[in-house]
Coordinates of C-alpha atoms in Angstrom, one line a residue:
M557 CA 30.2 44.1 62.7
A558 CA 28.8 42.5 59.5
T559 CA 26.2 44.6 57.7
S560 CA 23.3 42.7 55.9
I561 CA 21.1 44.6 53.5
V562 CA 17.5 43.7 52.6
A563 CA 17.6 44.7 48.9
C564 CA 17.3 43.4 45.4
W565 CA 18.6 45.4 42.4
S566 CA 17.3 45.2 38.9
G567 CA 19.6 47.7 37.3
S568 CA 22.9 47.2 35.5
P569 CA 25.9 45.7 37.4
E570 CA 27.5 49.1 37.3
L571 CA 24.5 50.7 39.0
F572 CA 24.3 47.9 41.4
D573 CA 28.0 48.4 42.5
R574 CA 27.4 52.1 43.0
G575 CA 24.1 51.4 44.9
I576 CA 25.6 48.8 47.3
V577 CA 28.5 51.1 48.1
R578 CA 26.1 53.9 48.9
I579 CA 23.9 51.6 51.1
L580 CA 26.8 50.2 53.0
R581 CA 28.0 53.7 53.8
T582 CA 24.7 54.8 55.2
S583 CA 23.1 51.6 56.7
H584 CA 23.6 49.7 60.0
L585 CA 20.9 47.1 59.4
S586 CA 21.2 43.6 60.7
T587 CA 18.1 41.9 59.2
A588 CA 18.1 38.7 57.1
V589 CA 19.6 38.8 53.7
V590 CA 17.3 38.4 50.7
C591 CA 19.8 38.8 47.9
A592 CA 22.8 36.4 48.3
F593 CA 25.1 38.6 46.2
V594 CA 24.4 41.5 48.5
M595 CA 25.2 39.4 51.5
V596 CA 28.6 38.4 50.1
A597 CA 29.5 42.1 49.4
S598 CA 28.7 43.0 53.0
Q599 CA 30.8 40.1 54.4
G600 CA 33.7 41.3 52.3
Q601 CA 33.4 44.7 53.8
A602 CA 33.1 43.3 57.3
S603 CA 36.4 41.4 56.9
G604 CA 38.3 44.3 55.6
A605 CA 38.9 42.4 52.4
G606 CA 36.8 44.3 49.9
A607 CA 33.6 43.2 48.2
L608 CA 33.0 40.0 46.3
Y609 CA 30.4 40.3 43.5
E610 CA 28.5 37.9 41.3
G611 CA 30.7 36.4 38.5
M612 CA 33.9 37.6 40.1
K613 CA 37.1 35.6 39.4
F614 CA 40.2 35.8 41.5
E615 CA 43.4 33.9 42.6
T616 CA 45.2 33.5 45.9
V617 CA 48.8 32.4 46.4
R618 CA 50.6 30.7 49.3
A619 CA 53.6 28.5 49.9
V620 CA 54.0 25.0 51.2
P621 CA 57.2 22.9 51.6
I622 CA 58.5 21.5 48.3
G623 CA 56.6 18.3 47.3
R624 CA 53.9 18.7 50.0
A625 CA 51.1 20.3 48.0
D626 CA 48.1 17.9 48.3
V627 CA 47.1 17.7 44.7
A628 CA 44.6 14.9 45.3
E629 CA 42.8 17.0 48.0
L630 CA 42.7 20.0 45.6
T631 CA 41.2 17.9 42.9
R632 CA 38.5 16.5 45.2
N633 CA 37.6 20.1 46.3
L634 CA 37.1 21.4 42.7
G635 CA 33.6 22.8 42.3
R636 CA 33.0 23.0 46.1
V637 CA 32.0 26.1 47.9
V638 CA 34.7 27.6 50.1
P639 CA 33.8 29.8 53.1
V640 CA 35.0 33.4 52.7
D641 CA 36.8 33.2 56.0
A642 CA 38.8 30.2 54.7
I643 CA 40.1 32.0 51.7
G644 CA 43.4 33.9 52.0
V645 CA 42.6 37.5 52.0
A646 CA 44.7 40.6 52.4
A647 CA 43.7 43.9 54.1
E648 CA 45.6 45.9 51.4
K649 CA 47.2 45.2 48.1
G650 CA 51.0 45.3 47.9
D651 CA 53.5 44.9 45.2
R652 CA 56.8 44.4 47.0
P653 CA 58.2 44.0 50.6
K654 CA 59.5 47.0 52.5
R655 CA 62.2 47.6 55.1
R656 CA 61.0 46.4 58.4
D657 CA 61.0 48.5 61.6
R658 CA 63.1 46.6 64.2
T659 CA 64.1 47.3 67.7
A660 CA 67.8 47.5 68.8
A661 CA 67.5 44.0 70.2
E662 CA 66.0 42.6 67.0
L663 CA 68.8 44.2 65.0
A664 CA 71.4 42.7 67.4
E665 CA 69.9 39.3 66.9
L666 CA 70.0 39.7 63.2
A667 CA 73.7 40.5 63.4
R668 CA 74.5 37.5 65.6
P669 CA 76.7 35.0 63.6
G670 CA 76.6 31.2 63.6
K671 CA 72.9 30.5 64.1
Y672 CA 73.2 27.6 61.6
S673 CA 75.8 24.9 61.0
F674 CA 74.7 23.0 57.9
A675 CA 77.1 20.2 57.0
P676 CA 79.3 21.3 54.1
R677 CA 78.8 19.6 50.8
Q678 CA 81.7 18.0 49.1
P679 CA 82.6 19.9 45.9
S680 CA 83.2 18.0 42.7
G681 CA 82.2 14.7 44.3
A682 CA 85.3 14.6 46.5
L683 CA 85.7 14.7 50.2
R684 CA 86.1 18.3 51.2
I685 CA 89.3 18.8 53.1
A686 CA 90.3 22.4 54.0
D687 CA 93.0 23.2 51.5
E688 CA 94.6 26.2 49.7
E689 CA 93.1 25.1 46.4
F690 CA 89.5 25.1 47.6
R691 CA 87.6 28.4 47.7
P692 CA 84.0 27.9 48.9
V693 CA 83.0 31.2 47.2
R694 CA 83.5 29.4 43.9
D695 CA 81.4 26.4 44.9
R696 CA 78.1 28.0 44.0
V697 CA 74.7 26.6 44.9
N698 CA 72.8 25.4 41.9
A699 CA 69.0 25.2 41.5
E700 CA 68.8 21.4 41.4
E701 CA 70.8 20.8 44.6
C702 CA 68.8 23.5 46.4
R703 CA 65.5 21.9 45.3
N704 CA 66.7 18.5 46.4
F705 CA 67.7 19.8 49.8
F706 CA 64.2 21.0 50.6
R707 CA 62.4 18.2 48.8
N708 CA 64.3 15.5 50.7
Y709 CA 64.0 17.3 54.1
P710 CA 62.4 15.0 56.7
K711 CA 58.6 15.3 56.3
D712 CA 58.1 15.3 60.1
D713 CA 60.3 18.4 60.5
T714 CA 59.8 22.0 59.4
P715 CA 62.4 22.9 56.8
P716 CA 64.7 25.9 57.7
P717 CA 63.9 29.2 55.9
Y718 CA 67.3 28.9 54.0
W719 CA 69.9 26.3 53.3
F720 CA 73.4 27.7 53.3
K721 CA 75.6 25.6 51.1
N722 CA 78.5 27.5 52.5
R723 CA 79.0 31.0 53.8
F724 CA 78.7 32.5 50.4
N725 CA 75.7 30.7 48.9
A726 CA 72.1 30.5 50.2
C727 CA 68.8 29.4 48.9
H728 CA 65.1 29.2 49.8
G729 CA 62.9 26.4 48.3
I730 CA 59.1 26.1 48.3
T731 CA 56.1 24.9 46.3
L732 CA 53.8 27.7 45.4
L733 CA 50.1 27.0 45.4
S734 CA 47.7 29.4 43.7
E735 CA 43.9 28.7 43.9
H736 CA 41.4 30.1 41.4
Y737 CA 37.9 31.0 42.6
E738 CA 34.6 32.1 40.9
V739 CA 31.7 33.7 42.7
R740 CA 28.4 32.0 41.8
N741 CA 25.1 32.8 43.5
G742 CA 26.9 34.8 46.1
R743 CA 29.4 32.1 47.1
P744 CA 33.1 31.5 46.1
F745 CA 33.7 28.2 44.4
L746 CA 37.1 26.6 43.9
T747 CA 37.4 25.9 40.2
G748 CA 41.1 25.3 39.7
A749 CA 44.7 25.6 41.0
M750 CA 48.3 25.8 39.9
T751 CA 51.4 24.5 41.6
V752 CA 55.0 25.2 40.8
D753 CA 58.3 24.4 42.6
A754 CA 60.5 27.5 43.1
V755 CA 63.9 28.2 44.5
A756 CA 65.5 31.6 45.2
M757 CA 69.3 31.6 45.3
V758 CA 71.8 34.2 46.4
S759 CA 75.5 33.7 45.5
M760 CA 78.2 36.2 46.6
N761 CA 80.7 37.2 44.0
E762 CA 84.5 36.7 44.6
N763 CA 86.5 39.7 45.6
S764 CA 83.5 41.9 45.3
R765 CA 80.7 43.6 47.3
S766 CA 78.0 42.1 45.1
S767 CA 75.9 39.0 44.7
E768 CA 73.9 37.2 42.0
V769 CA 70.2 36.8 42.9
S770 CA 68.6 33.9 40.9
L771 CA 65.2 32.3 40.6
R772 CA 64.4 28.9 39.1
L773 CA 60.9 27.4 38.5
W774 CA 59.9 23.8 37.7
D775 CA 56.9 21.6 37.1
W776 CA 54.0 23.9 36.5
N777 CA 50.9 21.7 37.3
K778 CA 47.5 23.0 36.3
I779 CA 44.5 21.5 38.2
G780 CA 41.0 22.1 36.9
E781 CA 40.3 25.5 35.4
Y782 CA 43.1 28.0 36.0
P783 CA 43.9 31.1 33.8
T784 CA 47.3 30.6 32.2
D785 CA 47.4 34.0 30.6
K786 CA 48.0 35.9 33.9
K787 CA 51.4 37.1 35.0
W788 CA 53.3 35.7 37.9
V789 CA 55.8 38.2 39.3
F790 CA 58.9 37.1 41.2
G791 CA 61.2 39.5 42.8
A792 CA 63.4 40.5 45.8
G793 CA 63.9 43.7 47.7
C794 CA 67.3 44.5 49.1
W795 CA 68.4 47.1 51.7
E796 CA 70.4 47.8 54.8
T797 CA 68.7 46.5 57.9
A798 CA 69.4 49.7 59.9
P799 CA 66.7 52.3 60.1
R800 CA 67.2 54.9 57.4
G801 CA 69.9 52.7 56.0
K802 CA 71.0 52.5 52.4
D803 CA 69.2 50.6 49.6
C804 CA 71.1 48.1 47.5
L805 CA 71.7 48.8 43.8
P806 CA 69.2 48.1 42.5
D807 CA 66.9 48.0 45.5
S808 CA 64.7 45.4 43.9
V809 CA 64.9 42.6 41.4
T810 CA 61.8 41.8 39.4
H811 CA 61.0 39.0 36.9
Y812 CA 57.6 38.3 35.4
G813 CA 55.7 36.2 32.9
T814 CA 52.8 33.9 32.3
P815 CA 53.3 30.2 33.2
D816 CA 54.1 29.4 29.5
Q817 CA 56.7 32.2 29.4
W818 CA 58.3 30.9 32.6
K819 CA 58.4 27.4 31.1
N820 CA 60.4 28.8 28.2
N821 CA 62.8 30.8 30.4
P822 CA 62.7 29.1 33.9
E823 CA 65.9 30.5 35.5
R824 CA 66.7 34.2 35.7
T825 CA 69.5 36.1 37.4
Q826 CA 70.4 39.7 38.3
T827 CA 73.4 41.3 40.0
I828 CA 73.0 43.3 43.2
Q829 CA 75.6 45.7 44.6
Y830 CA 75.9 46.5 48.3
P831 CA 76.9 50.2 49.1
T832 CA 80.0 50.9 51.2
D833 CA 78.7 54.1 52.8
G834 CA 75.9 52.6 54.9
M835 CA 75.7 52.4 58.7
T836 CA 78.2 50.2 60.6
I837 CA 76.7 47.8 63.1
P838 CA 77.6 48.3 66.8
E839 CA 78.6 44.6 67.0
D840 CA 81.7 45.2 65.0
P841 CA 84.5 43.8 67.2
S842 CA 87.5 45.0 65.1
P843 CA 89.8 47.7 66.5
H844 CA 88.2 51.1 66.0
G845 CA 85.6 49.5 63.7
I846 CA 88.2 49.2 61.0
E847 CA 86.3 46.5 59.2
Q848 CA 83.2 48.7 58.7
R849 CA 80.7 45.8 59.2
Q850 CA 77.3 46.5 57.7
L851 CA 74.2 44.4 57.6
Y852 CA 71.9 44.0 54.5
E853 CA 69.0 41.7 53.8
I854 CA 67.4 40.2 50.7
D855 CA 63.6 39.6 50.8
P856 CA 62.2 37.5 48.0
Y857 CA 58.5 37.6 47.1
V858 CA 55.9 36.3 44.7
Y859 CA 53.0 38.5 43.4
L860 CA 49.9 37.9 41.2
P861 CA 49.3 41.5 39.9
D862 CA 46.2 40.6 37.8
S863 CA 44.1 39.2 40.6
P864 CA 41.6 41.7 42.2
P865 CA 41.1 42.3 45.9
P866 CA 40.2 40.7 48.3
A867 CA 42.5 37.9 47.2
K868 CA 45.8 37.3 49.0
T869 CA 48.0 37.7 45.9
F870 CA 51.3 38.2 47.7
Y871 CA 53.7 35.7 49.2
D872 CA 56.6 37.3 51.2
A873 CA 59.4 34.8 51.7
P874 CA 61.6 34.9 54.7
S875 CA 64.4 37.5 54.3
V876 CA 68.1 36.4 54.5
P877 CA 70.6 38.7 56.1
Q878 CA 74.2 39.1 55.0
R879 CA 77.1 41.0 56.5
C880 CA 79.4 43.1 54.4
D881 CA 82.8 44.5 55.5
Q882 CA 86.1 45.9 54.4
G883 CA 88.3 43.3 56.1
R884 CA 89.9 42.1 52.9
T885 CA 91.0 45.6 51.9
A886 CA 91.3 47.4 55.2
V887 CA 93.0 44.6 57.1
S888 CA 94.5 42.0 54.8
P889 CA 93.4 39.3 52.2
N890 CA 95.2 36.9 54.5
Y891 CA 92.6 37.8 57.2
V892 CA 89.4 37.4 55.2
R893 CA 88.7 36.9 51.5
G894 CA 86.3 35.1 49.2
S895 CA 83.7 37.8 48.9
D896 CA 83.3 41.1 50.8
C897 CA 79.9 39.9 51.9
V898 CA 79.1 36.7 53.7
F899 CA 76.1 34.8 55.1
H900 CA 77.2 35.2 58.7
E901 CA 74.4 33.1 60.1
Q902 CA 76.2 30.0 58.8
A903 CA 79.0 28.9 61.1
G904 CA 82.3 27.8 59.4
V905 CA 83.2 24.1 59.4
F906 CA 86.9 23.2 59.4
Q907 CA 87.6 19.7 58.2
L908 CA 90.6 17.4 58.5
S909 CA 91.1 13.7 58.1
V910 CA 93.1 11.2 60.2
S911 CA 93.9 9.3 57.0
D912 CA 95.5 12.4 55.4
D913 CA 99.2 11.8 56.0
R914 CA 99.9 15.5 55.8
V915 CA 98.0 16.2 59.0
A916 CA 97.2 12.8 60.5
E917 CA 98.7 13.3 64.0
S918 CA 97.2 16.7 64.4
A919 CA 93.8 15.4 63.3
Q920 CA 94.0 12.5 65.7
L921 CA 94.8 14.9 68.6
I922 CA 91.6 17.0 67.8
R923 CA 89.5 13.8 67.5
D924 CA 90.8 12.6 70.9
A925 CA 90.2 16.0 72.5
I926 CA 86.5 16.3 71.4
D927 CA 85.6 12.6 71.6
N928 CA 87.8 11.1 74.4
V929 CA 89.3 13.9 76.5
S930 CA 90.6 11.5 79.1
S931 CA 93.1 10.1 76.5
T932 CA 94.7 13.6 76.2
K933 CA 96.7 15.8 78.5
P934 CA 95.8 17.3 80.9
G935 CA 92.7 15.1 80.5
T936 CA 90.4 14.6 83.5
V937 CA 93.0 14.5 86.3
D938 CA 92.2 17.9 87.7
K939 CA 88.8 18.2 86.0
P940 CA 86.7 15.1 86.2
N941 CA 84.0 16.7 84.1
A942 CA 86.4 18.2 81.6
W943 CA 85.1 18.8 78.1
I944 CA 86.5 20.6 75.0
P945 CA 84.4 22.7 72.6
G946 CA 84.4 22.9 68.8
K947 CA 83.0 19.6 67.7
F948 CA 80.7 19.8 64.7
G949 CA 77.2 18.9 65.6
T950 CA 77.3 20.4 69.1
A951 CA 76.3 23.8 70.4
H952 CA 79.8 24.8 71.5
P953 CA 81.7 26.4 68.6
L954 CA 85.2 28.0 68.6
H955 CA 85.5 31.7 67.9
R956 CA 88.3 33.3 65.8
L957 CA 90.9 35.4 67.5
Y958 CA 92.9 37.6 65.1
H959 CA 93.3 41.2 66.2
D960 CA 94.7 40.4 69.6
Q961 CA 98.3 39.3 68.9
I962 CA 99.2 39.2 72.6
G963 CA 96.2 36.9 73.2
R964 CA 97.4 34.5 70.5
D965 CA 101.0 34.5 71.7
N966 CA 99.8 33.8 75.3
N967 CA 97.8 30.9 74.0
G968 CA 100.8 29.5 72.3
A969 CA 103.1 30.0 75.2
A970 CA 100.7 28.3 77.6
A971 CA 100.4 25.3 75.3
I972 CA 104.2 24.9 75.3
E973 CA 104.4 25.1 79.1
A974 CA 101.7 22.4 79.2
C975 CA 103.7 20.2 76.8
K976 CA 106.8 20.6 79.0
K977 CA 104.8 19.7 82.1
Y978 CA 103.1 16.6 80.7
F979 CA 105.7 15.4 78.2
T980 CA 109.0 16.7 79.8
P981 CA 111.0 19.6 78.4
N982 CA 112.4 17.2 75.8
Y983 CA 109.0 16.8 74.1
K984 CA 110.5 17.9 70.7
D985 CA 112.7 14.8 70.5
R986 CA 111.0 12.3 68.3
N987 CA 113.7 9.6 68.3
D988 CA 112.4 8.0 65.1
P989 CA 115.1 5.6 63.6
N990 CA 113.2 5.7 60.3
D991 CA 113.3 9.5 60.2
P992 CA 116.2 10.7 62.5
E993 CA 115.8 14.3 61.3
A994 CA 112.2 14.5 62.3
T995 CA 111.2 16.6 65.4
N996 CA 108.0 17.3 67.3
D997 CA 106.0 20.5 67.8
C998 CA 103.7 21.1 70.7
D999 CA 100.3 20.9 69.2
E1000 CA 97.2 22.2 71.0
Y1001 CA 93.5 22.2 70.7
P1002 CA 91.5 24.4 70.8
F1003 CA 93.7 26.4 68.4
R1004 CA 95.8 29.3 69.6
T1005 CA 94.0 31.5 67.1
T1006 CA 90.7 31.2 69.0
Y1007 CA 89.1 32.6 72.1
Q1008 CA 89.0 29.1 73.5
G1009 CA 92.8 28.6 73.3
V1010 CA 94.9 27.3 76.2
Q1011 CA 95.5 30.5 78.1
F1012 CA 91.9 31.7 77.7
T1013 CA 90.7 28.3 79.0
I1014 CA 93.1 28.5 82.0
N1015 CA 91.8 32.0 82.8
D1016 CA 88.2 30.9 82.6
N1017 CA 88.8 28.3 85.3
N1018 CA 85.8 26.0 84.7
D1019 CA 85.2 22.5 83.3
R1020 CA 86.0 23.6 79.8
S1021 CA 89.5 22.3 79.0
Y1022 CA 92.1 21.9 76.3
A1023 CA 94.5 19.2 75.0
V1024 CA 98.2 19.2 74.1
R1025 CA 100.4 16.6 72.6
P1026 CA 103.8 16.4 70.8
V1027 CA 103.1 15.7 67.1
L1028 CA 105.3 15.6 64.0
S1029 CA 106.4 19.1 63.2
R1030 CA 105.6 19.1 59.5
Q1031 CA 102.1 17.8 60.2
N1032 CA 101.4 20.4 62.9
Q1033 CA 102.6 23.2 60.6
K1034 CA 100.6 21.9 57.7
A1035 CA 97.5 21.7 59.8
G1036 CA 98.1 25.3 61.0
D1037 CA 98.5 26.4 57.4
L1038 CA 95.3 24.8 56.4
L1039 CA 93.5 26.3 59.4
G1040 CA 94.7 29.8 58.4
Q1041 CA 93.6 29.2 54.8
F1042 CA 90.2 28.0 55.9
M1043 CA 89.6 31.0 58.1
A1044 CA 90.5 33.4 55.3
N1045 CA 88.7 31.5 52.5
D1046 CA 85.5 31.2 54.7
H1047 CA 85.6 34.9 55.5
L1048 CA 85.7 34.2 59.2
G1049 CA 86.1 37.5 60.9
E1050 CA 87.0 38.4 64.5
E1051 CA 84.8 36.5 67.0
D1052 CA 83.1 34.5 64.2
P1053 CA 82.1 31.0 65.3
F1054 CA 83.2 27.8 63.6
Y1055 CA 83.3 24.1 64.2
V1056 CA 85.7 21.2 63.6
W1057 CA 84.8 18.0 61.7
I1058 CA 87.4 15.2 61.8
H1059 CA 86.9 12.5 59.1
D1060 CA 88.4 9.0 59.0

């Protein structure tokens, strides 16, 4: 309940401050207010935000999508009274985020892989084809492309909290808006504002359990009267998501400076290490938990330390989880590599091209399977509603199968039996007069190294299907090599989801 005090004070401001605190603690009056500055103080107390006082100056900070700060509206509002309830206020002052308490269900959802499937960007301006020479961990996100991703996002849609350039590089982009207020005659006036574009980036380091956490700021824009001598603090907390889990080393990254100092040094980076002795997650599907999967999160924030309460001086950005494991060292670098930590929320995307003469026939089989299943075998003869998963842009990924050798062998054997059934036992004969030594392999999709392979599909006995076709042996084997390289280079662990994208 708001408390209004009938009082005027003729002493010094210091005595007034002590007097009003004493009155607020002992009074429950609700009569009309005579002194406006006393009214504002009581309103602040009622909202849990602390007292405003005559002549007080303070700033707030909040985030909007990049490029969407309404500077014209801010300019029109300069000098206008802003209702106290419309100003961002905070119940308590904080200086950094803290580990959140989560339920078991929330932790399980945090560990769930493949929530996002951003289209991969082509490195070095070339079409990205899965290849031995390409390591996505080396294709780091840079500040400008991160800013452009968020700035060019459709204005009718809400941008995602993070953009994953690949499974090793993530970024968060916003425009920060800070508003400056002065209390005059008991009312807060908007006298100025500052906007700045900001991106926070996290890049995993190759063959390491560490990452580089970077911040880049652009285009400081002062509107009206705004103090430029106050510090802006940018930082990030880092810890294991499990209750009582380990903190990263260090557990926080902090960079600070005035707007002018930030202009002179706009991009800053620090290395974070992820401990190996944390708590393994129950969702680890590897045999006996050999991969030692652990979940960490990085939580960026912005803080204005020199602005007094009740202003909301703290922006806590969405946190980004990452999964760390020992698959590269405990299992094999041919299983997973790149970095020992990965942004598991980004699904992998395997790419081939039908115009690549190394893999053209295999690529064409996959395209037919996901776009025109009736043109493949077994097609729709026994399943009129047959469909085949894995196409990029759908909600039906494939999932890697590695530790179950028997399951992979059964997938391969079932595919060969299907080739014999639909293409005769002589399916290997190519009979190409221009290449008499050439032979065919039985190629299958989904791949034998997935939980959607031929035998698993047969066992499931539903409308989900598969496709087989004899293809040139060297092309099938090359496609298989590229698939294996892709899975390892993208750090796709057991049961991790991925999609397939076939280019012209």
